Amino acid sequence: MKEAYYFSHDSNARNDKKILDMLSVYGAEGYGWYWMLVEMMRDASDYKLDMQSKYSFNAFAMQLYADSTKIKDFIMDCINEFGLFESDGAFFWSNSLLRRMEKKKKVSESRQIAANKRWKNANASNNDADAMQDDAKESKGKESKGNKKESKDIDDDIDAQYARVVDFYQRNIGQLPPAQYQYVDDWLKTFEADVLILAMQRAIDQGVGKWSYINRTLDEWQKHGAKTLADCKAQIIEFDRQKEERHEKSQAGTSGVRSGRDQTQSSGKSEFAFLDSQTRTGG
């Protein structure tokens, strides 16, 4: 899975005092410039933008579709008047973005550490889910008292979600192949454990006990914009509705062809057997 260049963004950011001050001068156009600059910082090295080059502001203006003089005034006001950006004269940046990216880095590192622990435990215990849960509890008890509470809470939550997913799979489908443990970790960076369990239940309901089918299901949900458990359930309902409509149209279109229908019935198979088999194989 390719990493998305993401940073968190408060939905009520427009009500921040500094943002309001900026809006009073530059309006909605300035609000758009501000977030475009923050996005550019997110993509930049060290999350900072170079302002010392002779043509830096021309480059910013080109990306913001505005006049370079106006953009230079806007950036300098964000630094000196509104306090939205900080600068050392050579670069400028957003302290808010730096804090968010540092938090994201800590979460990512915690997940990687937890993943490495689980891989080690899985290999040592022959991939037994119950043994993995015991190892997770034991490792929590051995954590250093000097660890920060925030980091420990993250590890605990990740371990708990991971254990739920693996336990459900192995109790309802079978032994989870070692190669799939990393997929579980990757998907838990995108969806909560309940979404992965829903995908597994979907595979069970369709008679497909394969991780490849579960993986494709999650991939389709993500592609169609699902983020929560409710989003995924809505997609299932819509998919089943469309499938039923296709079946009804197909039945209506073949109802007049008696011989073809009789031949299908005599073979003991549904006229939709091919579609059903595609579903079962995840095709």
Coordinates of C-alpha atoms in Angstrom, one line a residue:
M1 CA 0.0 0.0 0.0
K2 CA 1.4 3.3 -1.0
E3 CA 1.6 5.9 1.8
A4 CA -0.7 8.9 1.3
Y5 CA 0.8 12.3 2.1
Y6 CA -1.6 13.2 4.9
F7 CA -1.8 15.6 7.8
S8 CA -4.7 16.1 10.2
H9 CA -6.8 19.2 9.8
D10 CA -9.4 20.5 12.3
S11 CA -12.8 20.9 10.8
N12 CA -13.3 24.2 12.8
A13 CA -9.9 25.7 11.9
R14 CA -11.7 28.7 10.4
N15 CA -12.8 29.8 13.9
D16 CA -9.2 30.0 15.2
K17 CA -8.4 33.6 16.4
K18 CA -5.3 33.8 14.1
I19 CA -7.3 32.5 11.1
L20 CA -10.1 35.0 11.8
D21 CA -7.6 37.8 11.8
M22 CA -6.3 36.7 8.5
L23 CA -9.8 36.3 7.0
S24 CA -10.6 39.8 8.0
V25 CA -7.9 41.1 5.7
Y26 CA -7.6 38.5 2.9
G27 CA -11.0 36.8 3.0
A28 CA -11.7 33.3 1.6
E29 CA -9.0 33.7 -1.0
G30 CA -6.4 34.0 1.8
Y31 CA -7.9 31.0 3.5
G32 CA -7.3 29.0 0.4
W33 CA -3.8 30.3 0.1
Y34 CA -3.0 29.4 3.7
W35 CA -4.0 25.8 3.3
M36 CA -2.3 25.4 0.0
L37 CA 0.9 26.7 1.6
V38 CA 0.5 24.2 4.5
E39 CA 0.0 21.4 2.0
M40 CA 3.2 22.5 0.3
M41 CA 5.0 22.4 3.6
R42 CA 3.7 18.9 4.2
D43 CA 5.5 17.8 1.0
A44 CA 8.7 19.8 1.7
S45 CA 11.8 18.6 3.4
D46 CA 11.6 19.1 7.2
Y47 CA 8.1 20.6 6.5
K48 CA 9.6 24.0 5.8
L49 CA 9.5 26.3 2.7
D50 CA 12.6 28.1 1.4
M51 CA 12.1 31.9 1.2
Q52 CA 15.6 33.0 0.6
S53 CA 15.8 32.4 -3.1
K54 CA 15.4 35.4 -5.4
Y55 CA 12.4 33.8 -7.1
S56 CA 10.9 31.9 -4.2
F57 CA 7.8 34.1 -4.0
N58 CA 7.3 33.8 -7.8
A59 CA 7.3 30.0 -7.5
F60 CA 4.7 30.2 -4.6
A61 CA 2.6 32.6 -6.6
M62 CA 2.6 30.3 -9.6
Q63 CA 1.3 27.4 -7.5
L64 CA -1.3 29.6 -5.8
Y65 CA -2.4 31.2 -9.0
A66 CA -1.9 34.7 -7.8
D67 CA 0.4 37.8 -8.2
S68 CA 3.9 37.3 -6.6
T69 CA 3.8 40.7 -4.9
K70 CA 0.5 39.9 -3.3
I71 CA 1.6 36.4 -2.2
K72 CA 4.8 37.9 -0.7
D73 CA 2.7 40.4 1.3
F74 CA 0.4 37.6 2.4
I75 CA 3.2 35.3 3.6
M76 CA 4.9 38.1 5.5
D77 CA 1.6 39.1 7.1
C78 CA 1.1 35.4 8.2
I79 CA 4.5 35.5 9.8
N80 CA 4.6 39.0 11.3
E81 CA 1.0 40.0 11.8
F82 CA -1.2 36.9 12.2
G83 CA 1.3 34.5 13.8
L84 CA 0.2 31.7 11.5
F85 CA 3.7 30.9 10.3
E86 CA 7.2 31.2 11.9
S87 CA 10.4 32.1 10.1
D88 CA 14.2 32.4 10.6
G89 CA 14.6 34.5 7.5
A90 CA 15.7 31.6 5.3
F91 CA 12.7 29.3 5.8
F92 CA 9.1 29.6 7.0
W93 CA 6.9 26.9 8.6
S94 CA 3.8 26.2 10.6
N95 CA 4.4 25.1 14.2
S96 CA 0.9 23.5 14.2
L97 CA 1.9 21.3 11.2
L98 CA 5.2 20.4 12.9
R99 CA 3.4 19.2 16.0
R100 CA 1.0 17.1 14.0
M101 CA 3.7 15.5 11.9
E102 CA 5.7 14.7 15.1
K103 CA 2.7 13.0 16.6
K104 CA 2.1 11.1 13.3
K105 CA 5.8 10.0 13.4
K106 CA 5.4 8.7 17.0
V107 CA 2.3 6.8 16.1
S108 CA 4.0 5.3 13.0
E109 CA 7.1 4.3 15.0
S110 CA 4.9 2.7 17.8
R111 CA 3.0 0.7 15.2
Q112 CA 6.2 -0.5 13.6
I113 CA 7.6 -1.6 17.0
A114 CA 4.4 -3.4 17.8
A115 CA 4.4 -5.1 14.4
N116 CA 8.0 -6.3 14.9
K117 CA 7.0 -7.7 18.3
R118 CA 4.0 -9.5 16.8
W119 CA 6.1 -11.0 13.9
K120 CA 8.6 -12.3 16.5
N121 CA 5.9 -13.7 18.7
A122 CA 4.0 -15.2 15.8
N123 CA 7.1 -17.1 14.5
A124 CA 8.0 -18.3 18.1
S125 CA 4.4 -19.5 18.8
N126 CA 3.7 -21.1 15.4
N127 CA 1.2 -18.3 14.6
D128 CA -1.1 -19.2 17.5
A129 CA -3.5 -16.3 18.1
D130 CA -4.0 -17.1 21.8
A131 CA -0.3 -17.3 22.4
M132 CA 0.1 -13.9 20.7
Q133 CA -2.4 -12.3 23.0
D134 CA -0.5 -13.7 26.0
D135 CA 2.8 -12.4 24.6
A136 CA 1.2 -9.0 24.1
K137 CA 0.0 -8.9 27.8
E138 CA 3.4 -10.1 29.0
S139 CA 5.3 -7.4 26.9
K140 CA 3.0 -4.7 28.3
G141 CA 3.9 -5.8 31.9
K142 CA 7.6 -5.5 31.1
E143 CA 7.4 -2.0 29.6
S144 CA 9.8 0.5 31.3
K145 CA 8.2 2.8 33.8
G146 CA 9.9 5.7 32.0
N147 CA 7.8 5.2 28.9
K148 CA 5.5 8.1 28.1
K149 CA 1.8 7.3 28.8
E150 CA 0.8 8.5 25.3
S151 CA 3.1 6.0 23.6
K152 CA 1.9 3.1 25.9
D153 CA -1.7 3.9 25.2
I154 CA -1.0 3.8 21.5
D155 CA 0.7 0.4 21.7
D156 CA -2.1 -1.0 23.9
D157 CA -4.7 0.1 21.5
I158 CA -2.9 -1.3 18.4
D159 CA -2.2 -4.6 20.1
A160 CA -5.8 -4.9 21.2
Q161 CA -7.2 -4.2 17.7
Y162 CA -4.6 -6.5 16.1
A163 CA -5.5 -9.4 18.5
R164 CA -9.2 -9.0 17.8
V165 CA -8.7 -9.2 14.0
V166 CA -6.3 -12.2 14.2
D167 CA -8.5 -14.0 16.7
F168 CA -11.7 -13.6 14.6
Y169 CA -9.9 -14.9 11.5
Q170 CA -8.5 -17.9 13.2
R171 CA -11.7 -18.8 15.0
N172 CA -13.9 -18.4 12.0
I173 CA -11.8 -19.1 8.9
G174 CA -8.6 -20.8 9.8
Q175 CA -4.9 -20.3 10.5
L176 CA -3.8 -16.9 9.3
P177 CA -0.8 -17.4 6.9
P178 CA 2.4 -15.7 8.2
A179 CA 2.7 -13.6 5.1
Q180 CA -0.6 -11.9 5.9
Y181 CA 0.3 -10.5 9.3
Q182 CA 1.8 -7.4 7.6
Y183 CA -1.4 -6.9 5.7
V184 CA -3.3 -6.8 8.9
D185 CA -0.9 -4.1 10.3
D186 CA -1.2 -2.1 7.1
W187 CA -5.0 -2.1 7.0
L188 CA -5.2 -1.1 10.7
K189 CA -3.5 2.1 9.7
T190 CA -6.5 2.8 7.4
F191 CA -9.5 1.2 9.1
E192 CA -10.5 0.2 12.6
A193 CA -10.6 -3.4 13.7
D194 CA -14.4 -3.6 13.3
V195 CA -14.0 -2.9 9.5
L196 CA -11.5 -5.7 9.0
I197 CA -13.8 -8.1 10.9
L198 CA -16.8 -6.9 8.7
A199 CA -14.7 -7.8 5.6
M200 CA -14.0 -11.2 7.1
Q201 CA -17.6 -11.8 7.9
R202 CA -18.5 -10.7 4.3
A203 CA -16.1 -13.4 3.0
I204 CA -17.6 -16.0 5.2
D205 CA -21.1 -15.1 4.1
Q206 CA -20.0 -15.4 0.5
G207 CA -18.4 -18.8 1.1
V208 CA -14.9 -17.5 0.4
G209 CA -12.4 -18.3 3.1
K210 CA -9.4 -16.6 1.5
W211 CA -7.4 -13.6 2.7
S212 CA -7.1 -12.4 -1.0
Y213 CA -10.8 -11.9 -1.1
I214 CA -10.8 -10.0 2.2
N215 CA -7.9 -7.8 1.0
R216 CA -9.8 -7.0 -2.3
T217 CA -12.9 -6.2 -0.3
L218 CA -11.0 -3.7 1.9
D219 CA -9.3 -2.3 -1.2
E220 CA -12.7 -1.7 -2.9
W221 CA -14.1 0.0 0.2
Q222 CA -11.1 2.3 0.4
K223 CA -11.2 3.1 -3.3
H224 CA -14.9 4.2 -2.9
G225 CA -14.1 6.5 -0.1
A226 CA -15.1 4.5 2.9
K227 CA -13.5 5.5 6.2
T228 CA -15.8 4.2 8.9
L229 CA -17.7 1.0 9.7
A230 CA -20.9 2.7 8.7
D231 CA -19.5 3.7 5.3
C232 CA -18.5 0.1 4.6
K233 CA -21.9 -1.3 5.6
A234 CA -23.5 1.3 3.3
Q235 CA -21.3 0.0 0.4
I236 CA -22.4 -3.6 1.1
I237 CA -26.1 -2.6 1.0
E238 CA -25.6 -0.7 -2.3
F239 CA -23.5 -3.5 -3.8
D240 CA -26.2 -6.1 -3.0
R241 CA -28.9 -3.9 -4.3
Q242 CA -27.2 -3.4 -7.6
K243 CA -26.5 -7.2 -7.8
E244 CA -30.2 -8.0 -7.2
E245 CA -31.2 -5.5 -9.9
R246 CA -28.9 -7.1 -12.4
H247 CA -30.3 -10.5 -11.6
E248 CA -33.9 -9.3 -12.0
K249 CA -33.1 -7.7 -15.3
S250 CA -31.3 -10.8 -16.5
Q251 CA -34.3 -13.0 -15.5
A252 CA -36.7 -10.7 -17.3
G253 CA -34.6 -10.8 -20.4
T254 CA -34.5 -14.6 -20.6
S255 CA -38.0 -15.4 -19.4
G256 CA -39.2 -15.7 -23.1
V257 CA -36.5 -18.2 -24.0
R258 CA -38.1 -21.4 -22.8
S259 CA -35.7 -23.9 -24.2
G260 CA -32.7 -22.1 -22.8
R261 CA -34.3 -21.9 -19.4
D262 CA -35.3 -25.6 -19.5
Q263 CA -31.8 -26.6 -20.4
T264 CA -30.4 -24.6 -17.5
Q265 CA -33.0 -26.2 -15.1
S266 CA -32.3 -29.7 -16.4
S267 CA -28.6 -29.2 -15.7
G268 CA -29.4 -28.5 -12.0
K269 CA -27.6 -25.2 -12.0
S270 CA -28.8 -21.6 -11.7
E271 CA -28.6 -19.4 -14.7
F272 CA -26.4 -17.2 -12.5
A273 CA -24.1 -20.0 -11.5
F274 CA -21.2 -18.2 -13.4
L275 CA -21.7 -15.0 -11.5
D276 CA -22.0 -16.9 -8.2
S277 CA -18.8 -18.8 -8.9
Q278 CA -17.1 -15.5 -9.6
T279 CA -18.2 -14.2 -6.2
R280 CA -17.0 -17.4 -4.5
T281 CA -13.6 -17.2 -6.1
G282 CA -13.3 -13.4 -5.4
G283 CA -13.0 -12.9 -9.2

